[in-house]
PDB file of C-alpha atoms in Angstrom:
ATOM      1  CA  UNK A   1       1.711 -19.358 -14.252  1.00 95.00           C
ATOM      2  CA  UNK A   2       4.074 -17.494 -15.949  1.00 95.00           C
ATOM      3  CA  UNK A   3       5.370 -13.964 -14.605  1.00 96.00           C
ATOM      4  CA  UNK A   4       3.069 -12.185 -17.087  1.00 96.00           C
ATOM      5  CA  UNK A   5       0.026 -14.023 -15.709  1.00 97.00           C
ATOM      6  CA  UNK A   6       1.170 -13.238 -12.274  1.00 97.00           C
ATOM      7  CA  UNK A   7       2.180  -9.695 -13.441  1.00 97.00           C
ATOM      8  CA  UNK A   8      -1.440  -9.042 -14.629  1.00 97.00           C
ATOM      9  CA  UNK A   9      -3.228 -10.865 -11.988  1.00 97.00           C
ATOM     10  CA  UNK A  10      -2.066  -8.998  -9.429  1.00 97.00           C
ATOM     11  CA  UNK A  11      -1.112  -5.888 -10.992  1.00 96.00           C
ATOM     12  CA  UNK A  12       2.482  -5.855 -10.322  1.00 96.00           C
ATOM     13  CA  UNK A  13       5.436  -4.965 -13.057  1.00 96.00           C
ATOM     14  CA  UNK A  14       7.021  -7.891 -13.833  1.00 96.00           C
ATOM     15  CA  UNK A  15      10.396  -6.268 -13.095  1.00 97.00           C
ATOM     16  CA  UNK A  16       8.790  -5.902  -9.282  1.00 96.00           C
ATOM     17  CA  UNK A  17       8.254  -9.504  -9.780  1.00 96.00           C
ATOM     18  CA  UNK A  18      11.702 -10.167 -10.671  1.00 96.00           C
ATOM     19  CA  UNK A  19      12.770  -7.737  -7.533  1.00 96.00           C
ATOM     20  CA  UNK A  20      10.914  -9.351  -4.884  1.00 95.00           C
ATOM     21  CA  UNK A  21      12.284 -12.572  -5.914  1.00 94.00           C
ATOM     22  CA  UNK A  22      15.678 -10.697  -5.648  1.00 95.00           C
ATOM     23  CA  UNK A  23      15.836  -9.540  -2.710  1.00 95.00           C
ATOM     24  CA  UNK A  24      13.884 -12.714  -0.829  1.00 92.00           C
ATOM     25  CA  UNK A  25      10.679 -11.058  -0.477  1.00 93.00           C
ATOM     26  CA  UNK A  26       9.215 -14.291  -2.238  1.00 92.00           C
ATOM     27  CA  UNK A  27      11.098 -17.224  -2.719  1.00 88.00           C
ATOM     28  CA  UNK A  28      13.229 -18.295  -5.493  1.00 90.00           C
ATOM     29  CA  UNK A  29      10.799 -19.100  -8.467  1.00 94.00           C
ATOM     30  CA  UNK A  30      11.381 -22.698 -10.168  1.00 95.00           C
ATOM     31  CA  UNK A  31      12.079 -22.364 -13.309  1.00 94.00           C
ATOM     32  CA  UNK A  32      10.778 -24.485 -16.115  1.00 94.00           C
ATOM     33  CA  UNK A  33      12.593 -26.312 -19.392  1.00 94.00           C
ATOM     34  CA  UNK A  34      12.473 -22.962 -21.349  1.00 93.00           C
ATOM     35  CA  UNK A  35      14.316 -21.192 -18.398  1.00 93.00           C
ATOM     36  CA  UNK A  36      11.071 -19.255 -17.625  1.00 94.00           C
ATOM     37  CA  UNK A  37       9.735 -18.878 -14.133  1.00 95.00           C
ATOM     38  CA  UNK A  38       6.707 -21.022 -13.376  1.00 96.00           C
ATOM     39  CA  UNK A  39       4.777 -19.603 -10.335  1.00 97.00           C
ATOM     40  CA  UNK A  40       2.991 -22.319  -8.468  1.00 96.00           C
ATOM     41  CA  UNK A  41       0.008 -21.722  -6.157  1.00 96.00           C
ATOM     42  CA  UNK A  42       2.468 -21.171  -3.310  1.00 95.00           C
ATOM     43  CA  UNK A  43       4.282 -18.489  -5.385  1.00 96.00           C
ATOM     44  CA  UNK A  44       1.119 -16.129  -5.933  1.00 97.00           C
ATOM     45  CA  UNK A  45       0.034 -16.613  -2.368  1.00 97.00           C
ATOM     46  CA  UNK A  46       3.429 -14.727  -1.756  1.00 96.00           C
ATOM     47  CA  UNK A  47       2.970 -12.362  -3.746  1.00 97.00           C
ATOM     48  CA  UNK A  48      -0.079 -11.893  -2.575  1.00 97.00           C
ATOM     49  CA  UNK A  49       0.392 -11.325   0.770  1.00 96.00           C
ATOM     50  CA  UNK A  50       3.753  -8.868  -0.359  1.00 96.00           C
ATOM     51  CA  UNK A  51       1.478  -7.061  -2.093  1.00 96.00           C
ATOM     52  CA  UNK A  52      -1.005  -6.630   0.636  1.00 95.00           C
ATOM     53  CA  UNK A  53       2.011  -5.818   2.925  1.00 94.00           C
ATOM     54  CA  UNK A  54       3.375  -3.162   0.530  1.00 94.00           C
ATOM     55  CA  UNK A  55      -0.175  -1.740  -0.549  1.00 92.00           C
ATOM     56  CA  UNK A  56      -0.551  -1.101   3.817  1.00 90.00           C
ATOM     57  CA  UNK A  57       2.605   0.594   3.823  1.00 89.00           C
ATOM     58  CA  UNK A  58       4.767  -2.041   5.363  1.00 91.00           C
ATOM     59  CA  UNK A  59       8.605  -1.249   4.795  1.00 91.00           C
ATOM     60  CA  UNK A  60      10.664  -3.629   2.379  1.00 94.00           C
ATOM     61  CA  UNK A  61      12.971  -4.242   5.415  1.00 94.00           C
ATOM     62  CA  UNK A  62      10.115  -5.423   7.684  1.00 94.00           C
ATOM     63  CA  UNK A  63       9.013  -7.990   5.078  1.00 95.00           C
ATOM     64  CA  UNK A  64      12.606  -9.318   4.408  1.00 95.00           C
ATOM     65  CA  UNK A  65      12.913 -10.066   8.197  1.00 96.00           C
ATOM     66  CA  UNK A  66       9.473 -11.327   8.205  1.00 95.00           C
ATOM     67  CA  UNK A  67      10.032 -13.881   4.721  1.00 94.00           C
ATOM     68  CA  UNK A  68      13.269 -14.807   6.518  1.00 94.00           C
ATOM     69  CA  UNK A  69      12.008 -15.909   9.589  1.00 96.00           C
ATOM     70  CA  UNK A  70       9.253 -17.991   8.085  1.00 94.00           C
ATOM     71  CA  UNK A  71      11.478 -19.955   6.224  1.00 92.00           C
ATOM     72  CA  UNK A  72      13.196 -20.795   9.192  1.00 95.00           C
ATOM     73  CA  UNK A  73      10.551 -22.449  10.592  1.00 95.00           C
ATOM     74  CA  UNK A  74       7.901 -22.530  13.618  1.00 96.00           C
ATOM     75  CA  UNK A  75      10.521 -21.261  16.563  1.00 97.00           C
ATOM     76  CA  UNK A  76      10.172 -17.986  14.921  1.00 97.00           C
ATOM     77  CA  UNK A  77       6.610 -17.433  15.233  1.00 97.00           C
ATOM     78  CA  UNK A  78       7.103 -14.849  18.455  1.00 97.00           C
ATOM     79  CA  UNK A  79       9.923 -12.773  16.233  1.00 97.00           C
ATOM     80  CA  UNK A  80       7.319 -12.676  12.984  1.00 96.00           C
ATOM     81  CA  UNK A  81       4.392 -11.756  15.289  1.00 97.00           C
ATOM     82  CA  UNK A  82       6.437  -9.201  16.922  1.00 97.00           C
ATOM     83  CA  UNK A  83       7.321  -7.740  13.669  1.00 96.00           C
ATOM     84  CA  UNK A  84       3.557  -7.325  12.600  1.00 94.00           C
ATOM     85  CA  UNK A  85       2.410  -5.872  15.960  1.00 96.00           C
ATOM     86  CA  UNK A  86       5.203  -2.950  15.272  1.00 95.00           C
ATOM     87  CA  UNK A  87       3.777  -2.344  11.621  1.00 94.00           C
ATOM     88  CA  UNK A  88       0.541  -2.834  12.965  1.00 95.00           C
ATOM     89  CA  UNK A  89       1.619  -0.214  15.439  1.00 95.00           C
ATOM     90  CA  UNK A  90       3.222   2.010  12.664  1.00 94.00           C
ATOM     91  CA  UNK A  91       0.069   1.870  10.214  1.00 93.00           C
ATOM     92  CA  UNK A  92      -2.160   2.484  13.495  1.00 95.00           C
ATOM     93  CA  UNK A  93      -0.548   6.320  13.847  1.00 95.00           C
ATOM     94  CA  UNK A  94      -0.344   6.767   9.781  1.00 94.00           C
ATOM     95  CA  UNK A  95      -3.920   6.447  10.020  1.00 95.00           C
ATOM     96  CA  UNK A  96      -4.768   8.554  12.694  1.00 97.00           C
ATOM     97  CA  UNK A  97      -2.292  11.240  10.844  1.00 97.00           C
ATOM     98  CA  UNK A  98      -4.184  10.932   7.647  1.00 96.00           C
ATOM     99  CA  UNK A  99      -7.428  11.136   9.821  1.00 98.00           C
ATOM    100  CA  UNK A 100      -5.843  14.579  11.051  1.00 98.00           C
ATOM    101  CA  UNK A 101      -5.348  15.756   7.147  1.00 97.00           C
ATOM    102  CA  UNK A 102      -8.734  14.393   6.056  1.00 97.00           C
ATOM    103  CA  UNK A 103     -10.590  16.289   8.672  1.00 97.00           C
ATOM    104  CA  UNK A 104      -8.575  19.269   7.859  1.00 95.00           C
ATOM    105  CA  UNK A 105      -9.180  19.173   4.023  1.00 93.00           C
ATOM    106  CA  UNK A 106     -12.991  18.698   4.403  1.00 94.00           C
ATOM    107  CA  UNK A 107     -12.700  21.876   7.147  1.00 92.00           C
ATOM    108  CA  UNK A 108     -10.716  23.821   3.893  1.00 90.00           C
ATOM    109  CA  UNK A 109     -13.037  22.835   1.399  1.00 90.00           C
ATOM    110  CA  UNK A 110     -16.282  23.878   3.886  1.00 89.00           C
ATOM    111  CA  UNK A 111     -14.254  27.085   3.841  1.00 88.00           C
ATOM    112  CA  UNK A 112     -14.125  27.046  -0.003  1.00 84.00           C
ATOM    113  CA  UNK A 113     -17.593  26.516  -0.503  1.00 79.00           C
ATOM    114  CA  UNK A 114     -18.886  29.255   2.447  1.00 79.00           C
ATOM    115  CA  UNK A 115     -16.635  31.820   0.750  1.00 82.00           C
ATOM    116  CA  UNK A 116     -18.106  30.727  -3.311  1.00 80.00           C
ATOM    117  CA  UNK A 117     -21.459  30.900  -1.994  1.00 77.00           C
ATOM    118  CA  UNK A 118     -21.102  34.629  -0.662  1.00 78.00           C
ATOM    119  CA  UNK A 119     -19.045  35.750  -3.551  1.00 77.00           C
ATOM    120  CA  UNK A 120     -21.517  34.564  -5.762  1.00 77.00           C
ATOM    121  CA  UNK A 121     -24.551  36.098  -3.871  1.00 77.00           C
ATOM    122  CA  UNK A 122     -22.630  39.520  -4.606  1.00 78.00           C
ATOM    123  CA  UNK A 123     -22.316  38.860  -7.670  1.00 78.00           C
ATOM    124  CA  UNK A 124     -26.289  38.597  -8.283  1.00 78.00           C
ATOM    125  CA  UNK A 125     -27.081  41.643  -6.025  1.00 72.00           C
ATOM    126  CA  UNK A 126     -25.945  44.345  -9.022  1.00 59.00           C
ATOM    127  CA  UNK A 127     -26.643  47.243  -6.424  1.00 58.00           C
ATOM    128  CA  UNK A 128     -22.866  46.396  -4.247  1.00 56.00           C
ATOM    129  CA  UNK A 129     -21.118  47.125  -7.359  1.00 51.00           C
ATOM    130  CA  UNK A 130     -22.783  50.301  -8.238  1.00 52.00           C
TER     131      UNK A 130
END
């Protein structure tokens, strides 16, 4: 595929594309006769899971450690696990926080629509302004 195919399957800029392939988020690209990057199946399953990664909230640091542990192979597993139990950890407590804020927002808006509700009662009742 071709980084606009992968750009618009995915719904990622192609200059994130080019990024993440920077910085070893994903691994170097091949490239084909034209000089053009030609993502294999491997390839989008990368940026795949980055993008599933990112979209949770996981830090570009995390994910460079992670992608660089992988590629060194199967004595890493216990590091790469350990780095998704503390993001798992980290997302866990974002989530309760936005919990928090949700609850409070729907406690506002109740507010909101108490207050409408009696102001617009008064404003039927023509006697309380006379």
């Amino acid at each position: 595929m071709t980084i606009s195919e992968v750009s618009k399957k995915y719904e990622i800029s192609t200059d994130t594309l080019r990024y993440y392939e920077r910085i070893a988020l994903i691994p170097k690209v091949r490239k084909n006769k034209s000089g053009n990057r030609d993502f294999t199946e491997v390839d989008c399953n990368w940026v795949e899971f980055i993008k599933c990664m990112r979209g949770a909230g996981i830090s570009v640091e995390s994910l460079i450690d992670y992608v660089k542990l992988f590629q060194e192979g199967d004595n890493t597993i216990k590091a790469r696990k350990q780095i998704l139990v503390e993001e798992y950890e980290v997302l866990t407590e974002k989530i309760k926080n936005l919990q928090e804020v949700q609850e409070r927002l729907r406690l506002k808006i109740e507010f909101y629509d108490k207050n409408i509700l009696e102001y617009e009662k008064k404003l039927t009742n023509k006697e309380e302004f006379l």
